[in-house]
Coordinates of C-alpha atoms and ligand atoms in Angstrom, one line a residue:
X1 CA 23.3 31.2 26.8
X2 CA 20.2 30.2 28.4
X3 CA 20.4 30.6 32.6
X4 CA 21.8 26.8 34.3
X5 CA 18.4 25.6 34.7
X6 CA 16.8 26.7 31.6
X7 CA 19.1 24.9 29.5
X8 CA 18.4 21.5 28.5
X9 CA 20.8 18.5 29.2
X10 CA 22.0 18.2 26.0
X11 CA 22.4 22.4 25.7
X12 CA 24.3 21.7 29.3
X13 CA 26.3 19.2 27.8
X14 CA 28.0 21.2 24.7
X15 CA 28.0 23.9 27.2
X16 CA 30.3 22.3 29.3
X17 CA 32.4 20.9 26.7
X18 CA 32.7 24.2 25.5
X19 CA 33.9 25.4 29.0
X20 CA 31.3 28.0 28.5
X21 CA 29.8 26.7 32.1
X22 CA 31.2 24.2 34.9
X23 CA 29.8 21.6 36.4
X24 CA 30.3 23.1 39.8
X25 CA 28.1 26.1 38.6
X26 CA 25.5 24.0 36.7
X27 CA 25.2 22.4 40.3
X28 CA 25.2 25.2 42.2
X29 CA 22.3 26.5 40.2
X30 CA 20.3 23.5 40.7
X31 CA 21.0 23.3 44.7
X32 CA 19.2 26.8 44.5
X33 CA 16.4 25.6 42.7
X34 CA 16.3 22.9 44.7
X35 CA 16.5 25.2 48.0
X36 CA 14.1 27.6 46.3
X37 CA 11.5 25.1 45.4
X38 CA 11.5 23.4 49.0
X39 CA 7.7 24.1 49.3
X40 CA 7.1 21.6 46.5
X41 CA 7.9 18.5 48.6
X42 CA 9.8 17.0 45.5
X43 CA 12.7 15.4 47.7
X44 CA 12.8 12.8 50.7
X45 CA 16.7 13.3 50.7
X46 CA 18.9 15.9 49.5
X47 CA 22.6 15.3 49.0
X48 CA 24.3 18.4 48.3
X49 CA 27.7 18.0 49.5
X50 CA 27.8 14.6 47.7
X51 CA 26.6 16.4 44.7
X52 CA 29.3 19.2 45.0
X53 CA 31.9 16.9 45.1
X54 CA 31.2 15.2 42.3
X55 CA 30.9 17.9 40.3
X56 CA 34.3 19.0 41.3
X57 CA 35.7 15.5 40.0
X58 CA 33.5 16.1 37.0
X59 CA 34.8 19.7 35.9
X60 CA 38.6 18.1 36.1
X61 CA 37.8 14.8 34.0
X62 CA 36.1 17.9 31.3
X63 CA 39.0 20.1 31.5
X64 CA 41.2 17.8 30.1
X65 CA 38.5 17.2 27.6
X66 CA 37.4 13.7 28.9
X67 CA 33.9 12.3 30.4
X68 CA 31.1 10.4 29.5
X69 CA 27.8 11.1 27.7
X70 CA 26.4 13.1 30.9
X71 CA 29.5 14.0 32.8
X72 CA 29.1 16.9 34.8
X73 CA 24.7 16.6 34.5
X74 CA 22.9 16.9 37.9
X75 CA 20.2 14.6 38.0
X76 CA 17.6 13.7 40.8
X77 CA 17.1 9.6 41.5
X78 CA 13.7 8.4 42.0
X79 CA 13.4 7.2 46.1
X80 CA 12.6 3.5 44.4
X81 CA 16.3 2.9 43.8
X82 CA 19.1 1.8 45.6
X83 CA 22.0 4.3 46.3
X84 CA 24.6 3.1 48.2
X85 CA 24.9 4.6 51.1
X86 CA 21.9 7.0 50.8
X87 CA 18.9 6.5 52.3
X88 CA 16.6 4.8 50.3
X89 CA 12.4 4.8 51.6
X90 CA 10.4 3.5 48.3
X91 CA 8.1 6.6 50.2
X92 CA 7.4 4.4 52.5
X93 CA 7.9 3.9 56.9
X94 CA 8.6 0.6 56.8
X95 CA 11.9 1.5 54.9
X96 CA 12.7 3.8 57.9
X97 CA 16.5 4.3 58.1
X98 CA 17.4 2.0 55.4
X99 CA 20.6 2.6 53.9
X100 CA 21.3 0.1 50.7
X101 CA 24.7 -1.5 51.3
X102 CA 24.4 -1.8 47.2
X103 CA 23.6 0.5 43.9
X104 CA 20.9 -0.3 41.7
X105 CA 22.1 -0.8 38.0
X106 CA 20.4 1.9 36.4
X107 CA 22.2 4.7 39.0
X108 CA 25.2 3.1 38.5
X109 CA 25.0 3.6 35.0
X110 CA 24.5 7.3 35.2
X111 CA 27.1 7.5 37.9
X112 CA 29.3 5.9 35.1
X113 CA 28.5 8.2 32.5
X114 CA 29.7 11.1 35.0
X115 CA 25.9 12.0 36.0
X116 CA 25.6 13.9 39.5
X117 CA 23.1 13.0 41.9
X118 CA 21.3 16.0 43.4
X119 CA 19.0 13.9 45.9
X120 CA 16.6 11.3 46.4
X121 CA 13.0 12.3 45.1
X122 CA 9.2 11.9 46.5
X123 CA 7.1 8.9 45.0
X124 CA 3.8 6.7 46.3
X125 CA 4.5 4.3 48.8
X126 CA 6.0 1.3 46.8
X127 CA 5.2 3.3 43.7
X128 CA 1.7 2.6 44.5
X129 CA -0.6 5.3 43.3
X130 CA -1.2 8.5 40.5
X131 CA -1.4 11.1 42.8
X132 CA 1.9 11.0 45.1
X133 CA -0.6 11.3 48.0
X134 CA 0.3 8.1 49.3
X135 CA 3.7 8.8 50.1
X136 CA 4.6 8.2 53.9
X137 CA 7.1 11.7 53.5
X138 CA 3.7 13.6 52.6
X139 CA 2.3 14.9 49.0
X140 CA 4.4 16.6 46.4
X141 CA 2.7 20.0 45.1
X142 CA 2.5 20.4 41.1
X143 CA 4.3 23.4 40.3
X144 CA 1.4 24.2 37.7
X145 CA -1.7 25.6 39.0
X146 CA -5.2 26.3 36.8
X147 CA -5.0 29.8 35.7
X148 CA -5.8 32.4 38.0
X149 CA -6.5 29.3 40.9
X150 CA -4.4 29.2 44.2
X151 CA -5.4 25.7 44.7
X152 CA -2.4 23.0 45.0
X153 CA -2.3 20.4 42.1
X154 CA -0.7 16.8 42.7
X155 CA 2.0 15.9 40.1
X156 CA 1.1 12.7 39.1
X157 CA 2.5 9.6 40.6
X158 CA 3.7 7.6 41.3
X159 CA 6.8 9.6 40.2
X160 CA 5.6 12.8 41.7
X161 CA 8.9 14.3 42.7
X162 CA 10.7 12.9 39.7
X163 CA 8.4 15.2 37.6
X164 CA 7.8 18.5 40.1
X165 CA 11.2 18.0 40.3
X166 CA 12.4 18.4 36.6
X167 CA 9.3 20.8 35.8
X168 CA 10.9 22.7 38.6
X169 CA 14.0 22.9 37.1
X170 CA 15.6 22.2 39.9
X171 CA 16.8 18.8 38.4
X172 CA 18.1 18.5 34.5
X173 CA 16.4 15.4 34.7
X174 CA 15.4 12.4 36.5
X175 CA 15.1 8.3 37.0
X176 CA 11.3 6.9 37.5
X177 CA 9.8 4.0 37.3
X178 CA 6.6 2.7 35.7
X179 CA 4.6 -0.5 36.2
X180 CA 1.3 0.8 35.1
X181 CA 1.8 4.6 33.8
X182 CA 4.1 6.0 36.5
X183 CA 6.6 7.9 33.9
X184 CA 4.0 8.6 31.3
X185 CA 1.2 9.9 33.6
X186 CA 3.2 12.0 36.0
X187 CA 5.2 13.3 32.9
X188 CA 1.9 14.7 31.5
X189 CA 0.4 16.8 34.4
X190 CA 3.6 18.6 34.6
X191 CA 4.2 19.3 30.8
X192 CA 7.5 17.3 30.7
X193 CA 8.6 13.8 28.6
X194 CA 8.5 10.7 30.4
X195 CA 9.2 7.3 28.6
X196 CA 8.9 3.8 29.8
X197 CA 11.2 1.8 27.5
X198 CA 10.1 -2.0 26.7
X199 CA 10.5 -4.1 29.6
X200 CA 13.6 -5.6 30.1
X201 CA 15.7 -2.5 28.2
X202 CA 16.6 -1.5 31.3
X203 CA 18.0 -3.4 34.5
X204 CA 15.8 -4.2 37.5
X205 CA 18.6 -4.9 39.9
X206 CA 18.6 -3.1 43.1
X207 CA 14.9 -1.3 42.3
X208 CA 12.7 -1.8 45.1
X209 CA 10.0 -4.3 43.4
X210 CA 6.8 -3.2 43.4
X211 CA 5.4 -5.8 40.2
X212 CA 8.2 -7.6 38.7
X213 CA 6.6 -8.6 35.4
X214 CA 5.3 -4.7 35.0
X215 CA 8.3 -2.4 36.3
X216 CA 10.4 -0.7 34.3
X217 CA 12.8 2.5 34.7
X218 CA 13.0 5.4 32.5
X219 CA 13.8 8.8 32.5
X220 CA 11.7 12.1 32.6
X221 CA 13.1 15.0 31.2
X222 CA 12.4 18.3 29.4
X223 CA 12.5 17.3 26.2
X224 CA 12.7 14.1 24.0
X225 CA 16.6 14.3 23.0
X226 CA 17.0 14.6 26.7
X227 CA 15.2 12.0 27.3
X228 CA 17.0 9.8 24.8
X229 CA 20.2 10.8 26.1
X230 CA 19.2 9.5 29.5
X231 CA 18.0 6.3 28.2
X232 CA 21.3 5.4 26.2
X233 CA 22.8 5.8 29.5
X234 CA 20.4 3.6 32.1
X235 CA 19.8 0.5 29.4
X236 CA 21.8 -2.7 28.9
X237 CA 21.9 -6.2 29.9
X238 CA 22.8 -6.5 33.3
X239 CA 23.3 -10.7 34.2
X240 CA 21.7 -9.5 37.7
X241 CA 18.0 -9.5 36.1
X242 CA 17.1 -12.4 34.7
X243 CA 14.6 -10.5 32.5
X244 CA 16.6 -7.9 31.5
X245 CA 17.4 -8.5 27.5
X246 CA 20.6 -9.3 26.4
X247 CA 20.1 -7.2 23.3
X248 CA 22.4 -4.5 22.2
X249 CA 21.8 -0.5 23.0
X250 CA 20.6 1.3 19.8
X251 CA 21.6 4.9 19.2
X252 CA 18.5 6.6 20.5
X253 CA 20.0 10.1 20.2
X254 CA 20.4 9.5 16.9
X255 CA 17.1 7.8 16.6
X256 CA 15.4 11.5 17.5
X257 CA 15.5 13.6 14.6
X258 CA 14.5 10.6 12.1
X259 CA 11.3 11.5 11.1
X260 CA 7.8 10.1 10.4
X261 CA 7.5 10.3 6.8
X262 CA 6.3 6.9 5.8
X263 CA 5.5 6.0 9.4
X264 CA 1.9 4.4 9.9
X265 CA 0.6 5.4 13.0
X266 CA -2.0 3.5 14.6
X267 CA -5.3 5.2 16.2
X268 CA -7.1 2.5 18.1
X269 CA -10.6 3.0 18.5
X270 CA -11.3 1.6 22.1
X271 CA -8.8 4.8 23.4
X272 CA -12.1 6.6 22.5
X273 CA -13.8 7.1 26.1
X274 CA -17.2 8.0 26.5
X275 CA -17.4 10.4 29.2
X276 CA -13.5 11.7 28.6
X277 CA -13.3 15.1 28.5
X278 CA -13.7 17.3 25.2
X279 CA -10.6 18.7 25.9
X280 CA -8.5 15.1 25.5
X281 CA -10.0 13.9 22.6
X282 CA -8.9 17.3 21.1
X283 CA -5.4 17.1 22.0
X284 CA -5.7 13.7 20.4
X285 CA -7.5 14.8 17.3
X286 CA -4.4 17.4 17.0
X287 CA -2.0 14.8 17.4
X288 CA -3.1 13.0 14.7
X289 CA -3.5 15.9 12.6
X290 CA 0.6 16.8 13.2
X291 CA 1.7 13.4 12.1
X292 CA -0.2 13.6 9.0
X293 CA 1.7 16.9 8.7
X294 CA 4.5 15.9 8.8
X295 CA 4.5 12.9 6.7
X296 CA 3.1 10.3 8.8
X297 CA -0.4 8.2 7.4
X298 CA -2.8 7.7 10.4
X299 CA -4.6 4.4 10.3
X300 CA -7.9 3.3 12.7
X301 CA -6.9 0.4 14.0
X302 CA -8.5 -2.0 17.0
X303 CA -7.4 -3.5 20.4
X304 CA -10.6 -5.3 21.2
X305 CA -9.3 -6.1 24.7
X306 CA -8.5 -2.8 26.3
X307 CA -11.3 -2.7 28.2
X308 CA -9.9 -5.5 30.6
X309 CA -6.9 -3.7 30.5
X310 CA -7.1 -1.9 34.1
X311 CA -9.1 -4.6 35.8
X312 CA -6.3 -7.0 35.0
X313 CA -3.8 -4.9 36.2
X314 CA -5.6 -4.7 39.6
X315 CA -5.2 -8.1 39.7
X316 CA -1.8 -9.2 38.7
X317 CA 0.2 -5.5 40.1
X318 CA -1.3 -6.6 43.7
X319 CA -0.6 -10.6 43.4
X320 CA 3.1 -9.5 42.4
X321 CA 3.2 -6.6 45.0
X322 CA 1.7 -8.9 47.9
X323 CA 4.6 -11.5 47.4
X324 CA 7.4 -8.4 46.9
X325 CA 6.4 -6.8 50.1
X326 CA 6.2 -10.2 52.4
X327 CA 9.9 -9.4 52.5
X328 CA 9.5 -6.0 55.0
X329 CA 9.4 -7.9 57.9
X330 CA 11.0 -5.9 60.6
X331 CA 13.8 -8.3 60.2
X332 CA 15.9 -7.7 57.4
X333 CA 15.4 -3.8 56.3
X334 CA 14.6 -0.7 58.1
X335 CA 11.8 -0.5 60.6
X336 CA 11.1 -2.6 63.6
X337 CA 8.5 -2.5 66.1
X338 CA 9.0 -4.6 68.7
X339 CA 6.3 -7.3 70.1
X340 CA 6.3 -10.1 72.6
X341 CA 6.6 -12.6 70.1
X342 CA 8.2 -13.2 67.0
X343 CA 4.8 -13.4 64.6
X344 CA 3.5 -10.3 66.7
X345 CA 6.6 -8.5 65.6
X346 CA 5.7 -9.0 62.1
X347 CA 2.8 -7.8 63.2
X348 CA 3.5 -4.5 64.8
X349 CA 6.1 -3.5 62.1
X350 CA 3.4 -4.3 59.2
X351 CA 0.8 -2.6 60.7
X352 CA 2.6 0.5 61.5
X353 CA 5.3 0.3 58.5
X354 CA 2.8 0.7 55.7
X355 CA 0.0 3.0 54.6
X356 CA -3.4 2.0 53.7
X357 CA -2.9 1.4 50.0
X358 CA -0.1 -0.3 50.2
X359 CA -2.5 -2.5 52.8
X360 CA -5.1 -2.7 50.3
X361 CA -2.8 -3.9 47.5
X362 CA -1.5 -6.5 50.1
X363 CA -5.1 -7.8 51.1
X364 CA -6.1 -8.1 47.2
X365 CA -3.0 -9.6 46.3
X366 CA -2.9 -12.1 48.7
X367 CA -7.1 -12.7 48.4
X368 CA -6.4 -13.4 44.1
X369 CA -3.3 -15.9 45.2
X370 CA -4.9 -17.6 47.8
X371 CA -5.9 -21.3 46.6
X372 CA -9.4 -21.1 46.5
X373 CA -9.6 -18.0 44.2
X374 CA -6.5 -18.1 42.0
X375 CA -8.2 -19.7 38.8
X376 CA -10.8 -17.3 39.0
X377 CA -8.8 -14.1 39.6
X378 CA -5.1 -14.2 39.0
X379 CA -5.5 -17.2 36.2
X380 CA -7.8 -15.2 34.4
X381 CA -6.1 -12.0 34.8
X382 CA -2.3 -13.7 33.0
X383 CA -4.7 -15.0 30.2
X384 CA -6.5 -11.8 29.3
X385 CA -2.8 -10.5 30.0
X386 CA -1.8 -12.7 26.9
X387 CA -5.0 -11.4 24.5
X388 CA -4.1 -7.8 25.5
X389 CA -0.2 -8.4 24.1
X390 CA -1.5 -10.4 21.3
X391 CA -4.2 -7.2 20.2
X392 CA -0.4 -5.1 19.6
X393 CA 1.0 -8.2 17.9
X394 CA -2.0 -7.9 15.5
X395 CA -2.2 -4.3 15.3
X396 CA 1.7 -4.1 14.9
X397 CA 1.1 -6.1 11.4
X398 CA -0.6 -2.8 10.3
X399 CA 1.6 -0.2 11.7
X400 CA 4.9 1.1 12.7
X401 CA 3.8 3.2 16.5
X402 CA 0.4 4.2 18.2
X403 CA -0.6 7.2 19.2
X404 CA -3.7 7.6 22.1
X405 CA -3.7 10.5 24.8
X406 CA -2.0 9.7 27.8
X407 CA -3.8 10.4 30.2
X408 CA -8.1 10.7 30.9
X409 CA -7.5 14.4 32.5
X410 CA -5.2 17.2 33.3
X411 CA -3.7 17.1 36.8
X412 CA -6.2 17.1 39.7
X413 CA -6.1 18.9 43.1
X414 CA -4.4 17.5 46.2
X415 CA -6.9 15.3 48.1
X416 CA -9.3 14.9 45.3
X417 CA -9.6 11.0 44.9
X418 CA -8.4 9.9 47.9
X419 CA -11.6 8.2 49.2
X420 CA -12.4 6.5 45.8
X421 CA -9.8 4.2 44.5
X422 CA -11.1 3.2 41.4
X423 CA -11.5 7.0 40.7
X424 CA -7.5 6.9 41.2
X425 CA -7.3 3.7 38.9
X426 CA -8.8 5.2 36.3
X427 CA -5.9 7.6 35.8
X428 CA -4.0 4.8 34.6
X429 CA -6.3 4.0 31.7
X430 CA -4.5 4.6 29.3
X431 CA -1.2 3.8 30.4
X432 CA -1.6 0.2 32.0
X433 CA -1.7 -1.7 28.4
X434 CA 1.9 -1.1 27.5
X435 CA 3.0 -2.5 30.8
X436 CA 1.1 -5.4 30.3
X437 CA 2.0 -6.5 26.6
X438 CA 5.8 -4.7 27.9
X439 CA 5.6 -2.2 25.0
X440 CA 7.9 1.0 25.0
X441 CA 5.4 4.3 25.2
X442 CA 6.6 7.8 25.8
X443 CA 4.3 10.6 26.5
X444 CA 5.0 13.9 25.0
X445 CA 3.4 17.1 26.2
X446 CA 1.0 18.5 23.2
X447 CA -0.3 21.9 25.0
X448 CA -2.4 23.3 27.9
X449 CA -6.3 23.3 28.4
X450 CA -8.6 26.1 29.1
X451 CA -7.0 25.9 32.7
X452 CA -3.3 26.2 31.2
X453 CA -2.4 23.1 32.7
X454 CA -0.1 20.8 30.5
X455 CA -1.6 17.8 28.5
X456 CA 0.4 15.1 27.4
X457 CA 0.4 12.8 24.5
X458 CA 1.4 9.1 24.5
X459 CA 3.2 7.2 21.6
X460 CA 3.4 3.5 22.1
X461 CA 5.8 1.3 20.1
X462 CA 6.6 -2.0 19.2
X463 CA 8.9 -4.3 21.8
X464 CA 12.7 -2.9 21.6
X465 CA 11.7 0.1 18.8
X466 CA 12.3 3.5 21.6
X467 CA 13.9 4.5 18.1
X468 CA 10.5 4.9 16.5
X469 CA 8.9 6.4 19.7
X470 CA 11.5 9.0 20.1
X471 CA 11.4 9.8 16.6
X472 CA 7.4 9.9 17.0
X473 CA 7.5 11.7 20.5
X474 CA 9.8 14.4 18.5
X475 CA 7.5 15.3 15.6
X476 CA 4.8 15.9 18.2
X477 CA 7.4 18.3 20.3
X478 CA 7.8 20.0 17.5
X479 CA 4.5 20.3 16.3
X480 CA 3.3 21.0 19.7
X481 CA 6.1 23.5 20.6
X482 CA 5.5 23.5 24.3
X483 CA 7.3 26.5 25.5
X484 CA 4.3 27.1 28.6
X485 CA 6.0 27.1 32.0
X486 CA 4.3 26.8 35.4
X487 CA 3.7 30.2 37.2
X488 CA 6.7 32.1 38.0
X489 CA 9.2 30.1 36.3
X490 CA 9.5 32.0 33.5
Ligands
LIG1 N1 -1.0 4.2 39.3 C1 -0.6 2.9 39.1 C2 -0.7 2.1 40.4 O1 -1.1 2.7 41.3 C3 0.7 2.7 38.5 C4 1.8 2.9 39.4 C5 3.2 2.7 38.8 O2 3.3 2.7 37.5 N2 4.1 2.4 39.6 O3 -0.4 1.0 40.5

């Protein structure tokens, strides 16, 4: 049997069924890791008495051979959802102190399913930003360096601590969030699965909104199944988001070991960028080749409007984020610095609440809404919004998933970026077009560059079809057989 940490959440689960482990030591294990791995900055909140408890309750609901699909499974929740009772910052000041009198849907879920919550985990300030260097509770370190390089690597964002966390291995797995690449990026600079289901497969209710037409939850885990196993457990119609589908749950787990044989894969030409380095057009090259392998036909296909695809999003995540965050007040949640009158109130808490992208998105959103530029910007952007869907409606004609790397580089070193935003953007390159058309897209890790840092492939699918993802996003784990581990985790 493979040490606590090493196993895999569904190797944890027949474990415990087995009474070959408890939950108590499975937890115990993890608390380590998570002690051990302090340095990393993965958490804003640990809860570890919380977490022993549960597991308690957990190991006697399993000894008398009961529990749901994750009973007993530690898990770390992404700082962006509510937990009742537990503080809950979204990485930000302005949520100083905030303790959610409610539980988001998608924790509540796991909780259901007998899932045990470790702690709350590091992310960018209102999930705004690739690099987790925008959080107000400081960066989270990569636990992967470049080979035979002492410098610290940022994880990704804006679910940084989500994936130090479960590269780590000091969580089995993990919620995050993604409104323009936040599971999928961060999942491949730390050689872990991420997936961003279709929008509306999983409830919104009692996530802090960053862009309500773009988020969506999802897990990151080790492996695919895992991830699967997670997602059967966090999606479902919830009649407290009005966008959330009111479609039944397929079997993903079952969905994972499928195959491609038959599948047409689509390789759109635009994903092609000049200036990308060698190294990700050779991951991609290999993806393609694996498929084929395994049964799969490649075909080229186009998305003639993914150029506008990141420029849009910096139009329409802003617009949405600058009406979501005229809520933080000083009023109603968390911090409050006081003034002499009401409006300078506002004033003083705004100012000192949030960090300077969060101000940035703020000043664009509310320059794109503002009457005098709104046709111009934010009307424009929702159009080419609409030709960037309808490109995947065409392409979708032709073929069954998409495969395109998932992100423009391996993970960079902490600080790099910072003073150039639209460096920063450009992380999201790939990423941002499933959000906007709302298309499920996992990414998969397919192997290590020169540096041995982990590189990750991206499989986008149609609307509601995670079964054909998974089932993609497992041929590649196979062919990639990613056993690399960061330094000193072995
Ligand atoms: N990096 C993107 C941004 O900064 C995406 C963030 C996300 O998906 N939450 O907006």
């Amino acid at each position: 049997m493979a040490a606590p940490t090493h196993m895999t959440i569904a190797e944890a689960r027949k474990a415990l069924k087995a009474k070959k482990i408890s939950s108590a030591e499975l937890t115990d294990a993890h608390l380590k890791a998570m002690e051990q791995t302090r340095g990393l900055n993965a958490f804003v909140t640990e809860t570890p008495e919380r977490a022993k408890a549960d597991a308690k309750r957990a190991d006697v609901v399993l000894a008398k051979g009961e529990g749901g699909p994750l009973e007993g499974i530690p898990l770390g929740i992404k700082d962006l959802f509510c937990t009742e009772g537990v503080l809950t910052t979204a990485g930000s000041h302005i949520l100083d102190g905030f303790k959610p009198p409610y539980e988001s849907t998608v924790s509540a879920k796991l909780w259901q399913a007998g899932a045990i919550m470790l702690g709350k985990l590091n992310m960018d300030e209102f999930a705004m930003g690739s690099s987790n260097m925008t959080s107000y509770h400081g960066a989270v370190k990569n636990p992967w360096r470049r080979k035979g390089a002492n410098s610290d690597l940022v994880p990704g964002g804006s679910s940084g601590g989500s994936a130090a966390a479960v590269a780590a291995r000091s969580v089995m797995g993990a919620t995050a969030t993604d409104t323009g690449g936040s599971i999928r990026q961060p999942a491949a600079f730390t050689g872990t699965v991420g997936i961003k289901p279709t929008y509306g497969r999983c409830s919104r209710w009692g996530i802090v909104a960053f862009a309500s037409s773009l988020d969506q939850a999802g897990p990151i885990a080790r492996t695919v199944e895992d991830c699967a196993i997670m997602l059967q457990a966090m999606s479902g119609h919830d009649p407290k988001d009005s966008t959330s589908a009111d479609l039944p749950v397929p079997n993903f787990e079952a969905a994972v070991e499928r195959g491609v044989k038959g599948l047409k894969i689509g390789i759109p030409k635009e994903y092609k960028l000049d200036g990308a380095p060698k190294e990700i057009q050779d991951l991609w090259e290999q993806g393609i080749a694996w498929l084929k392998e395994a049964g799969a036909t490649p075909v080229d296909i186009t998305l003639p409007h993914t150029k506008y695809a990141l420029p849009v999003y910096y139009v329409i995540a802003p617009a949405e984020a600058s009406s979501n965050l005229a809520r933080y007040d000083g009023v109603r949640f968390g911090l409050r610095v006081p003034g002499k009158t009401l409006d300078e109130m506002y004033e003083n808490t705004r100012a000192a609440g949030f960090g300077a992208e969060v101000k940035r998105r703020i000043l664009i959103g509310t320059y794109v809404l503002s009457a005098g530029y709104y046709d111009a910007y934010y009307l424009r952007a929702q159009r080419v919004r609409s030709l960037i869907a309808r490109d995947f409606t065409e392409a979708y004609k032709q073929v069954d998933a998409i495969l395109t790397p998932a992100t423009p580089s391996a993970a960079f070193a902490i600080g790099e970026k910072m003073d150039d935003p639209i460096a920063m953007y450009l992380n999201d390159v790939f990423t941002v077009t499933a959000n906007l058309a709302g298309l499920p897209g996992i990414s998969v890790p397919g192997g290590v560059n020169a540096d041995g840092l982990p590189l990750g492939l991206q499989v986008i699918g149609k609307a509601f079809d995670e079964e054909t993802v998974f089932a993609v996003g497992r041929a590649l784990e196979k062919a990639a057989n990613f056993t690399a581990l960061p330094e000193g985790m072995a």
